[in-house]
């Protein structure tokens, strides 16, 4: 299964998911996305930047203890969930939904996508 297939399948799991993307949050670049609508590159870049800032704040707060692998961000009209790979590679799945409940339901499946990609790679 291709990365694009994984993302389309992830987005299809949740009717309220508007966008599922895979990116490198270290480089702040979205590499693939699945979306019914087009999004400007600036919007996609901002998702990566927001994920990097969110994980940076969580990492600083937790110190060397167990690092969080997800960040939930609520904005007007959107709930964004960012899931990062456990291997420290900077790989992340970024999902944009219309509700926080929908975004939270995608956290587990997004982790599964990252695990599948790690096994395939």
Short mmCIF file of N, CA, C and O in Angstrom, two decimals:
data_model
loop_
_atom_site.label_atom_id
_atom_site.label_comp_id
_atom_site.label_asym_id
_atom_site.label_seq_id
_atom_site.Cartn_x
_atom_site.Cartn_y
_atom_site.Cartn_z
N UNK A 1 0.84 -1.17 0.00
CA UNK A 1 0.00 0.00 0.00
C UNK A 1 0.89 1.24 0.00
O UNK A 1 1.86 1.32 0.75
N UNK A 2 0.55 2.20 -0.83
CA UNK A 2 1.34 3.43 -0.91
C UNK A 2 0.99 4.38 0.22
O UNK A 2 -0.04 4.23 0.89
N UNK A 3 1.83 5.36 0.43
CA UNK A 3 1.58 6.38 1.44
C UNK A 3 0.27 7.09 1.14
O UNK A 3 -0.54 7.33 2.04
N UNK A 4 0.03 7.41 -0.12
CA UNK A 4 -1.23 8.07 -0.50
C UNK A 4 -2.43 7.20 -0.16
O UNK A 4 -3.46 7.70 0.29
N UNK A 5 -2.30 5.89 -0.37
CA UNK A 5 -3.38 4.96 -0.02
C UNK A 5 -3.65 4.96 1.48
O UNK A 5 -4.80 4.97 1.91
N UNK A 6 -2.58 4.94 2.26
CA UNK A 6 -2.72 4.97 3.72
C UNK A 6 -3.48 6.23 4.16
O UNK A 6 -4.38 6.16 5.01
N UNK A 7 -3.11 7.36 3.59
CA UNK A 7 -3.74 8.62 3.97
C UNK A 7 -5.21 8.68 3.54
O UNK A 7 -6.06 9.15 4.29
N UNK A 8 -5.50 8.20 2.35
CA UNK A 8 -6.89 8.17 1.87
C UNK A 8 -7.73 7.26 2.75
O UNK A 8 -8.88 7.60 3.10
N UNK A 9 -7.18 6.12 3.12
CA UNK A 9 -7.90 5.19 3.98
C UNK A 9 -8.12 5.81 5.37
O UNK A 9 -9.21 5.68 5.95
N UNK A 10 -7.12 6.49 5.90
CA UNK A 10 -7.25 7.16 7.19
C UNK A 10 -8.35 8.22 7.14
O UNK A 10 -9.22 8.25 8.01
N UNK A 11 -8.32 9.05 6.13
CA UNK A 11 -9.33 10.11 6.00
C UNK A 11 -10.72 9.51 5.82
O UNK A 11 -11.70 10.02 6.36
N UNK A 12 -10.82 8.40 5.11
CA UNK A 12 -12.10 7.75 4.88
C UNK A 12 -12.70 7.13 6.12
O UNK A 12 -13.91 6.85 6.16
N UNK A 13 -11.91 6.92 7.16
CA UNK A 13 -12.40 6.34 8.41
C UNK A 13 -13.31 7.28 9.18
O UNK A 13 -14.10 6.85 10.00
N UNK A 14 -13.15 8.56 8.94
CA UNK A 14 -13.86 9.57 9.72
C UNK A 14 -14.51 10.60 8.79
O UNK A 14 -13.80 11.37 8.15
N UNK A 15 -15.85 10.60 8.70
CA UNK A 15 -16.52 11.54 7.79
C UNK A 15 -16.19 13.01 8.05
O UNK A 15 -16.25 13.82 7.14
N UNK A 16 -15.83 13.34 9.30
CA UNK A 16 -15.52 14.73 9.63
C UNK A 16 -14.06 15.10 9.38
O UNK A 16 -13.64 16.21 9.69
N UNK A 17 -13.28 14.18 8.82
CA UNK A 17 -11.87 14.48 8.52
C UNK A 17 -11.78 15.17 7.16
O UNK A 17 -12.18 14.61 6.14
N UNK A 18 -11.25 16.36 7.15
CA UNK A 18 -11.10 17.15 5.92
C UNK A 18 -9.77 16.92 5.22
O UNK A 18 -9.65 17.09 4.01
N UNK A 19 -8.76 16.56 6.01
CA UNK A 19 -7.41 16.44 5.47
C UNK A 19 -6.62 15.46 6.31
O UNK A 19 -6.66 15.51 7.54
N UNK A 20 -5.92 14.56 5.65
CA UNK A 20 -4.94 13.69 6.30
C UNK A 20 -3.65 13.88 5.52
O UNK A 20 -3.64 13.78 4.30
N UNK A 21 -2.59 14.18 6.24
CA UNK A 21 -1.32 14.46 5.57
C UNK A 21 -0.18 13.76 6.31
O UNK A 21 -0.29 13.42 7.49
N UNK A 22 0.91 13.57 5.58
CA UNK A 22 2.13 13.02 6.14
C UNK A 22 3.22 14.04 5.90
O UNK A 22 3.37 14.55 4.79
N UNK A 23 3.94 14.35 6.96
CA UNK A 23 4.99 15.34 6.80
C UNK A 23 6.19 15.09 7.68
O UNK A 23 6.18 14.21 8.54
N UNK A 24 7.20 15.87 7.44
CA UNK A 24 8.41 15.89 8.25
C UNK A 24 8.35 17.16 9.06
O UNK A 24 8.53 18.27 8.52
N UNK A 25 8.07 17.02 10.37
CA UNK A 25 7.90 18.23 11.17
C UNK A 25 9.23 18.90 11.49
O UNK A 25 9.24 20.07 11.85
N UNK A 26 10.33 18.18 11.33
CA UNK A 26 11.65 18.82 11.50
C UNK A 26 11.93 19.79 10.37
O UNK A 26 12.40 20.90 10.59
N UNK A 27 11.61 19.37 9.17
CA UNK A 27 11.82 20.21 7.98
C UNK A 27 10.60 21.09 7.68
O UNK A 27 10.66 21.95 6.81
N UNK A 28 9.50 20.84 8.39
CA UNK A 28 8.24 21.59 8.19
C UNK A 28 7.76 21.49 6.75
O UNK A 28 7.48 22.51 6.10
N UNK A 29 7.64 20.26 6.27
CA UNK A 29 7.16 20.06 4.91
C UNK A 29 6.18 18.89 4.87
O UNK A 29 6.42 17.85 5.46
N UNK A 30 5.07 19.11 4.19
CA UNK A 30 4.09 18.05 3.95
C UNK A 30 4.52 17.32 2.68
O UNK A 30 4.73 17.93 1.64
N UNK A 31 4.68 16.00 2.81
CA UNK A 31 5.16 15.20 1.68
C UNK A 31 4.01 14.60 0.87
O UNK A 31 4.14 14.43 -0.34
N UNK A 32 2.91 14.25 1.52
CA UNK A 32 1.73 13.70 0.85
C UNK A 32 0.50 14.13 1.62
O UNK A 32 0.55 14.35 2.83
N UNK A 33 -0.63 14.20 0.90
CA UNK A 33 -1.88 14.55 1.56
C UNK A 33 -3.04 13.87 0.87
O UNK A 33 -2.96 13.48 -0.30
N UNK A 34 -4.12 13.73 1.62
CA UNK A 34 -5.39 13.26 1.08
C UNK A 34 -6.44 14.26 1.54
O UNK A 34 -6.63 14.48 2.73
N UNK A 35 -7.10 14.88 0.58
CA UNK A 35 -8.08 15.90 0.90
C UNK A 35 -9.06 16.04 -0.25
O UNK A 35 -8.67 15.90 -1.42
N UNK A 36 -10.31 16.32 0.08
CA UNK A 36 -11.31 16.54 -0.95
C UNK A 36 -11.15 17.92 -1.58
O UNK A 36 -11.57 18.15 -2.71
N UNK A 37 -10.54 18.85 -0.85
CA UNK A 37 -10.37 20.22 -1.32
C UNK A 37 -8.87 20.54 -1.42
O UNK A 37 -8.05 19.91 -0.77
N UNK A 38 -8.56 21.49 -2.25
CA UNK A 38 -7.18 21.95 -2.37
C UNK A 38 -6.85 22.89 -1.20
O UNK A 38 -7.70 23.63 -0.74
N UNK A 39 -5.62 22.82 -0.77
CA UNK A 39 -5.14 23.69 0.30
C UNK A 39 -3.86 24.36 -0.17
O UNK A 39 -2.99 23.69 -0.74
N UNK A 40 -3.73 25.67 0.09
CA UNK A 40 -2.49 26.34 -0.30
C UNK A 40 -1.29 25.76 0.47
O UNK A 40 -1.43 25.29 1.59
N UNK A 41 -0.14 25.81 -0.14
CA UNK A 41 1.07 25.29 0.49
C UNK A 41 1.33 25.97 1.83
O UNK A 41 1.81 25.33 2.76
N UNK A 42 1.00 27.24 1.94
CA UNK A 42 1.21 27.97 3.19
C UNK A 42 0.40 27.33 4.34
O UNK A 42 0.87 27.27 5.47
N UNK A 43 -0.81 26.89 4.04
CA UNK A 43 -1.65 26.23 5.04
C UNK A 43 -1.00 24.92 5.48
O UNK A 43 -0.91 24.63 6.68
N UNK A 44 -0.53 24.13 4.53
CA UNK A 44 0.13 22.86 4.84
C UNK A 44 1.41 23.09 5.64
O UNK A 44 1.68 22.37 6.61
N UNK A 45 2.18 24.09 5.26
CA UNK A 45 3.41 24.43 5.98
C UNK A 45 3.09 24.83 7.42
O UNK A 45 3.80 24.45 8.35
N UNK A 46 2.01 25.59 7.60
CA UNK A 46 1.62 26.02 8.94
C UNK A 46 1.25 24.83 9.81
O UNK A 46 1.53 24.81 11.01
N UNK A 47 0.62 23.81 9.24
CA UNK A 47 0.31 22.61 10.02
C UNK A 47 1.58 21.99 10.57
O UNK A 47 1.65 21.63 11.75
N UNK A 48 2.60 21.85 9.73
CA UNK A 48 3.88 21.29 10.19
C UNK A 48 4.53 22.17 11.24
O UNK A 48 5.05 21.67 12.25
N UNK A 49 4.51 23.47 11.03
CA UNK A 49 5.12 24.39 11.99
C UNK A 49 4.38 24.34 13.33
O UNK A 49 5.02 24.32 14.39
N UNK A 50 3.05 24.27 13.27
CA UNK A 50 2.26 24.19 14.48
C UNK A 50 2.54 22.88 15.23
O UNK A 50 2.66 22.87 16.45
N UNK A 51 2.66 21.78 14.48
CA UNK A 51 2.98 20.50 15.10
C UNK A 51 4.35 20.57 15.78
O UNK A 51 4.51 20.12 16.92
N UNK A 52 5.33 21.12 15.09
CA UNK A 52 6.67 21.22 15.67
C UNK A 52 6.67 22.07 16.94
O UNK A 52 7.28 21.69 17.95
N UNK A 53 5.96 23.20 16.91
CA UNK A 53 5.88 24.05 18.11
C UNK A 53 5.18 23.31 19.25
O UNK A 53 5.61 23.35 20.40
N UNK A 54 4.09 22.62 18.93
CA UNK A 54 3.34 21.89 19.96
C UNK A 54 4.16 20.80 20.60
O UNK A 54 4.20 20.68 21.84
N UNK A 55 4.85 20.00 19.78
CA UNK A 55 5.69 18.94 20.34
C UNK A 55 6.86 19.53 21.12
O UNK A 55 7.26 18.99 22.15
N UNK A 56 7.39 20.64 20.64
CA UNK A 56 8.49 21.29 21.36
C UNK A 56 8.07 21.73 22.75
O UNK A 56 8.81 21.53 23.72
N UNK A 57 6.88 22.29 22.86
CA UNK A 57 6.38 22.72 24.18
C UNK A 57 6.13 21.52 25.09
O UNK A 57 6.46 21.54 26.27
N UNK A 58 5.53 20.46 24.53
CA UNK A 58 5.28 19.26 25.34
C UNK A 58 6.58 18.61 25.79
O UNK A 58 6.70 18.17 26.94
N UNK A 59 7.56 18.54 24.90
CA UNK A 59 8.85 17.95 25.24
C UNK A 59 9.53 18.75 26.36
O UNK A 59 10.09 18.18 27.29
N UNK A 60 9.47 20.07 26.26
CA UNK A 60 10.10 20.92 27.27
C UNK A 60 9.41 20.74 28.63
O UNK A 60 10.07 20.72 29.67
N UNK A 61 8.10 20.58 28.60
CA UNK A 61 7.35 20.43 29.85
C UNK A 61 7.60 19.08 30.50
O UNK A 61 7.61 18.97 31.72
N UNK A 62 7.80 18.04 29.70
CA UNK A 62 7.96 16.69 30.26
C UNK A 62 9.41 16.34 30.54
O UNK A 62 9.69 15.36 31.22
N UNK A 63 10.35 17.10 30.02
CA UNK A 63 11.77 16.81 30.22
C UNK A 63 12.15 15.52 29.54
O UNK A 63 11.72 15.23 28.43
N UNK A 64 12.94 14.69 30.21
CA UNK A 64 13.42 13.44 29.62
C UNK A 64 12.45 12.28 29.85
O UNK A 64 12.73 11.16 29.48
N UNK A 65 11.33 12.57 30.50
CA UNK A 65 10.34 11.52 30.75
C UNK A 65 9.66 11.14 29.44
O UNK A 65 10.00 11.65 28.38
N UNK A 66 8.71 10.25 29.53
CA UNK A 66 8.00 9.78 28.32
C UNK A 66 7.48 10.96 27.52
O UNK A 66 6.75 11.81 28.04
N UNK A 67 7.86 11.01 26.25
CA UNK A 67 7.45 12.11 25.39
C UNK A 67 6.09 11.82 24.76
O UNK A 67 5.82 10.69 24.34
N UNK A 68 5.26 12.83 24.69
CA UNK A 68 3.94 12.69 24.07
C UNK A 68 4.10 12.46 22.58
O UNK A 68 5.02 12.98 21.94
N UNK A 69 3.20 11.67 22.01
CA UNK A 69 3.25 11.44 20.56
C UNK A 69 2.10 12.09 19.84
O UNK A 69 1.95 11.92 18.64
N UNK A 70 1.26 12.87 20.56
CA UNK A 70 0.17 13.55 19.88
C UNK A 70 -0.08 14.93 20.46
O UNK A 70 0.20 15.17 21.63
N UNK A 71 -0.55 15.80 19.59
CA UNK A 71 -0.92 17.16 19.97
C UNK A 71 -2.28 17.43 19.33
O UNK A 71 -2.48 17.16 18.15
N UNK A 72 -3.21 17.93 20.14
CA UNK A 72 -4.53 18.33 19.65
C UNK A 72 -4.61 19.85 19.71
O UNK A 72 -4.37 20.44 20.77
N UNK A 73 -4.92 20.47 18.58
CA UNK A 73 -5.02 21.93 18.50
C UNK A 73 -6.43 22.27 18.02
O UNK A 73 -6.88 21.75 16.99
N UNK A 74 -7.09 23.14 18.75
CA UNK A 74 -8.43 23.60 18.36
C UNK A 74 -8.32 25.02 17.82
O UNK A 74 -7.75 25.89 18.47
N UNK A 75 -8.85 25.22 16.64
CA UNK A 75 -8.89 26.53 16.01
C UNK A 75 -10.34 26.79 15.63
O UNK A 75 -11.16 25.87 15.62
N UNK A 76 -10.70 28.02 15.30
CA UNK A 76 -12.09 28.26 14.89
C UNK A 76 -12.47 27.39 13.68
O UNK A 76 -11.87 27.49 12.62
N UNK A 77 -13.40 26.49 13.89
CA UNK A 77 -13.90 25.65 12.80
C UNK A 77 -13.10 24.41 12.51
O UNK A 77 -13.45 23.64 11.62
N UNK A 78 -11.98 24.20 13.21
CA UNK A 78 -11.13 23.04 12.95
C UNK A 78 -10.59 22.44 14.24
O UNK A 78 -10.34 23.15 15.20
N UNK A 79 -10.40 21.14 14.20
CA UNK A 79 -9.66 20.44 15.25
C UNK A 79 -8.54 19.70 14.53
O UNK A 79 -8.78 18.95 13.59
N UNK A 80 -7.34 19.95 14.96
CA UNK A 80 -6.16 19.37 14.31
C UNK A 80 -5.48 18.42 15.27
O UNK A 80 -5.22 18.78 16.42
N UNK A 81 -5.19 17.23 14.81
CA UNK A 81 -4.44 16.29 15.63
C UNK A 81 -3.17 15.92 14.88
O UNK A 81 -3.20 15.66 13.68
N UNK A 82 -2.06 15.99 15.60
CA UNK A 82 -0.76 15.68 15.05
C UNK A 82 -0.20 14.49 15.81
O UNK A 82 -0.13 14.51 17.04
N UNK A 83 0.19 13.46 15.09
CA UNK A 83 0.75 12.25 15.68
C UNK A 83 2.17 12.10 15.13
O UNK A 83 2.36 12.08 13.92
N UNK A 84 3.16 11.99 16.01
CA UNK A 84 4.54 11.85 15.53
C UNK A 84 5.04 10.42 15.73
O UNK A 84 4.61 9.71 16.63
N UNK A 85 5.97 10.06 14.88
CA UNK A 85 6.58 8.73 14.95
C UNK A 85 7.40 8.62 16.23
O UNK A 85 8.05 9.57 16.66
N UNK A 86 7.37 7.44 16.81
CA UNK A 86 8.07 7.20 18.07
C UNK A 86 9.59 7.11 17.90
O UNK A 86 10.33 7.24 18.86
N UNK A 87 10.05 6.93 16.66
CA UNK A 87 11.48 6.73 16.42
C UNK A 87 12.29 8.03 16.37
O UNK A 87 13.49 8.00 16.15
N UNK A 88 11.64 9.16 16.56
CA UNK A 88 12.35 10.43 16.56
C UNK A 88 12.73 10.95 15.18
O UNK A 88 13.48 11.90 15.05
N UNK A 89 12.18 10.33 14.14
CA UNK A 89 12.53 10.69 12.77
C UNK A 89 11.96 12.04 12.32
O UNK A 89 12.43 12.62 11.36
N UNK A 90 10.95 12.52 13.01
CA UNK A 90 10.28 13.75 12.58
C UNK A 90 9.08 13.48 11.71
O UNK A 90 8.34 14.39 11.36
N UNK A 91 8.86 12.22 11.34
CA UNK A 91 7.68 11.86 10.55
C UNK A 91 6.43 12.07 11.40
O UNK A 91 6.43 11.78 12.61
N UNK A 92 5.39 12.55 10.77
CA UNK A 92 4.15 12.79 11.50
C UNK A 92 2.95 12.68 10.56
O UNK A 92 3.06 12.96 9.36
N UNK A 93 1.84 12.28 11.13
CA UNK A 93 0.56 12.31 10.44
C UNK A 93 -0.20 13.50 11.00
O UNK A 93 -0.28 13.69 12.22
N UNK A 94 -0.74 14.31 10.11
CA UNK A 94 -1.44 15.53 10.47
C UNK A 94 -2.87 15.41 9.96
O UNK A 94 -3.08 15.23 8.76
N UNK A 95 -3.85 15.50 10.86
CA UNK A 95 -5.25 15.38 10.46
C UNK A 95 -6.01 16.63 10.85
O UNK A 95 -5.84 17.15 11.96
N UNK A 96 -6.85 17.10 9.96
CA UNK A 96 -7.70 18.25 10.21
C UNK A 96 -9.14 17.79 10.11
O UNK A 96 -9.55 17.24 9.08
N UNK A 97 -9.89 18.00 11.19
CA UNK A 97 -11.28 17.56 11.25
C UNK A 97 -12.17 18.73 11.64
O UNK A 97 -11.69 19.79 12.03
N UNK A 98 -13.47 18.51 11.58
CA UNK A 98 -14.40 19.57 11.96
C UNK A 98 -14.75 19.53 13.44
O UNK A 98 -15.38 20.45 13.94
N UNK A 99 -14.34 18.47 14.16
CA UNK A 99 -14.62 18.40 15.60
C UNK A 99 -13.46 17.73 16.33
O UNK A 99 -12.73 16.91 15.75
N UNK A 100 -13.34 18.07 17.61
CA UNK A 100 -12.29 17.47 18.43
C UNK A 100 -12.52 15.97 18.60
O UNK A 100 -11.56 15.19 18.60
N UNK A 101 -13.77 15.56 18.72
CA UNK A 101 -14.07 14.13 18.88
C UNK A 101 -13.61 13.35 17.66
O UNK A 101 -13.02 12.27 17.79
N UNK A 102 -13.86 13.88 16.47
CA UNK A 102 -13.43 13.21 15.24
C UNK A 102 -11.91 13.13 15.19
O UNK A 102 -11.35 12.08 14.84
N UNK A 103 -11.23 14.21 15.54
CA UNK A 103 -9.77 14.22 15.52
C UNK A 103 -9.22 13.19 16.50
O UNK A 103 -8.30 12.44 16.16
N UNK A 104 -9.79 13.12 17.68
CA UNK A 104 -9.30 12.17 18.68
C UNK A 104 -9.54 10.72 18.25
O UNK A 104 -8.73 9.85 18.55
N UNK A 105 -10.63 10.47 17.52
CA UNK A 105 -10.88 9.11 17.04
C UNK A 105 -9.84 8.68 16.01
O UNK A 105 -9.63 7.49 15.80
N UNK A 106 -9.18 9.63 15.35
CA UNK A 106 -8.17 9.29 14.35
C UNK A 106 -6.78 9.08 14.93
O UNK A 106 -5.87 8.65 14.22
N UNK A 107 -6.60 9.37 16.21
CA UNK A 107 -5.27 9.24 16.81
C UNK A 107 -4.73 7.82 16.70
O UNK A 107 -3.60 7.61 16.26
N UNK A 108 -5.51 6.84 17.10
CA UNK A 108 -5.07 5.44 17.02
C UNK A 108 -4.79 4.99 15.61
O UNK A 108 -3.70 4.44 15.33
N UNK A 109 -5.73 5.21 14.68
CA UNK A 109 -5.47 4.83 13.29
C UNK A 109 -4.25 5.56 12.69
O UNK A 109 -3.53 4.99 11.88
N UNK A 110 -4.01 6.81 13.10
CA UNK A 110 -2.83 7.54 12.60
C UNK A 110 -1.55 6.89 13.12
O UNK A 110 -0.56 6.78 12.38
N UNK A 111 -1.57 6.44 14.37
CA UNK A 111 -0.41 5.71 14.90
C UNK A 111 -0.17 4.44 14.11
O UNK A 111 0.97 4.06 13.84
N UNK A 112 -1.25 3.77 13.75
CA UNK A 112 -1.15 2.55 12.95
C UNK A 112 -0.51 2.82 11.58
O UNK A 112 0.28 2.03 11.09
N UNK A 113 -0.87 3.96 10.98
CA UNK A 113 -0.27 4.34 9.70
C UNK A 113 1.23 4.52 9.86
O UNK A 113 2.02 4.00 9.05
N UNK A 114 1.64 5.23 10.88
CA UNK A 114 3.08 5.43 11.11
C UNK A 114 3.79 4.11 11.36
O UNK A 114 4.89 3.90 10.85
N UNK A 115 3.17 3.22 12.11
CA UNK A 115 3.77 1.91 12.37
C UNK A 115 3.89 1.10 11.07
O UNK A 115 4.91 0.46 10.82
N UNK A 116 2.87 1.15 10.23
CA UNK A 116 2.91 0.44 8.94
C UNK A 116 4.02 0.98 8.06
O UNK A 116 4.74 0.22 7.40
N UNK A 117 4.15 2.30 8.02
CA UNK A 117 5.20 2.91 7.21
C UNK A 117 6.58 2.52 7.71
O UNK A 117 7.49 2.29 6.91
N UNK A 118 6.76 2.44 9.03
CA UNK A 118 8.05 2.05 9.59
C UNK A 118 8.39 0.62 9.23
O UNK A 118 9.53 0.30 8.93
N UNK A 119 7.37 -0.25 9.24
CA UNK A 119 7.59 -1.66 8.87
C UNK A 119 7.92 -1.81 7.40
O UNK A 119 8.74 -2.64 7.01
N UNK A 120 7.27 -0.99 6.55
CA UNK A 120 7.48 -1.08 5.11
C UNK A 120 8.81 -0.48 4.69
O UNK A 120 9.36 -0.84 3.66
N UNK A 121 9.26 0.52 5.46
CA UNK A 121 10.47 1.25 5.09
C UNK A 121 11.67 0.56 5.50
O UNK A 121 12.71 0.43 5.06
#
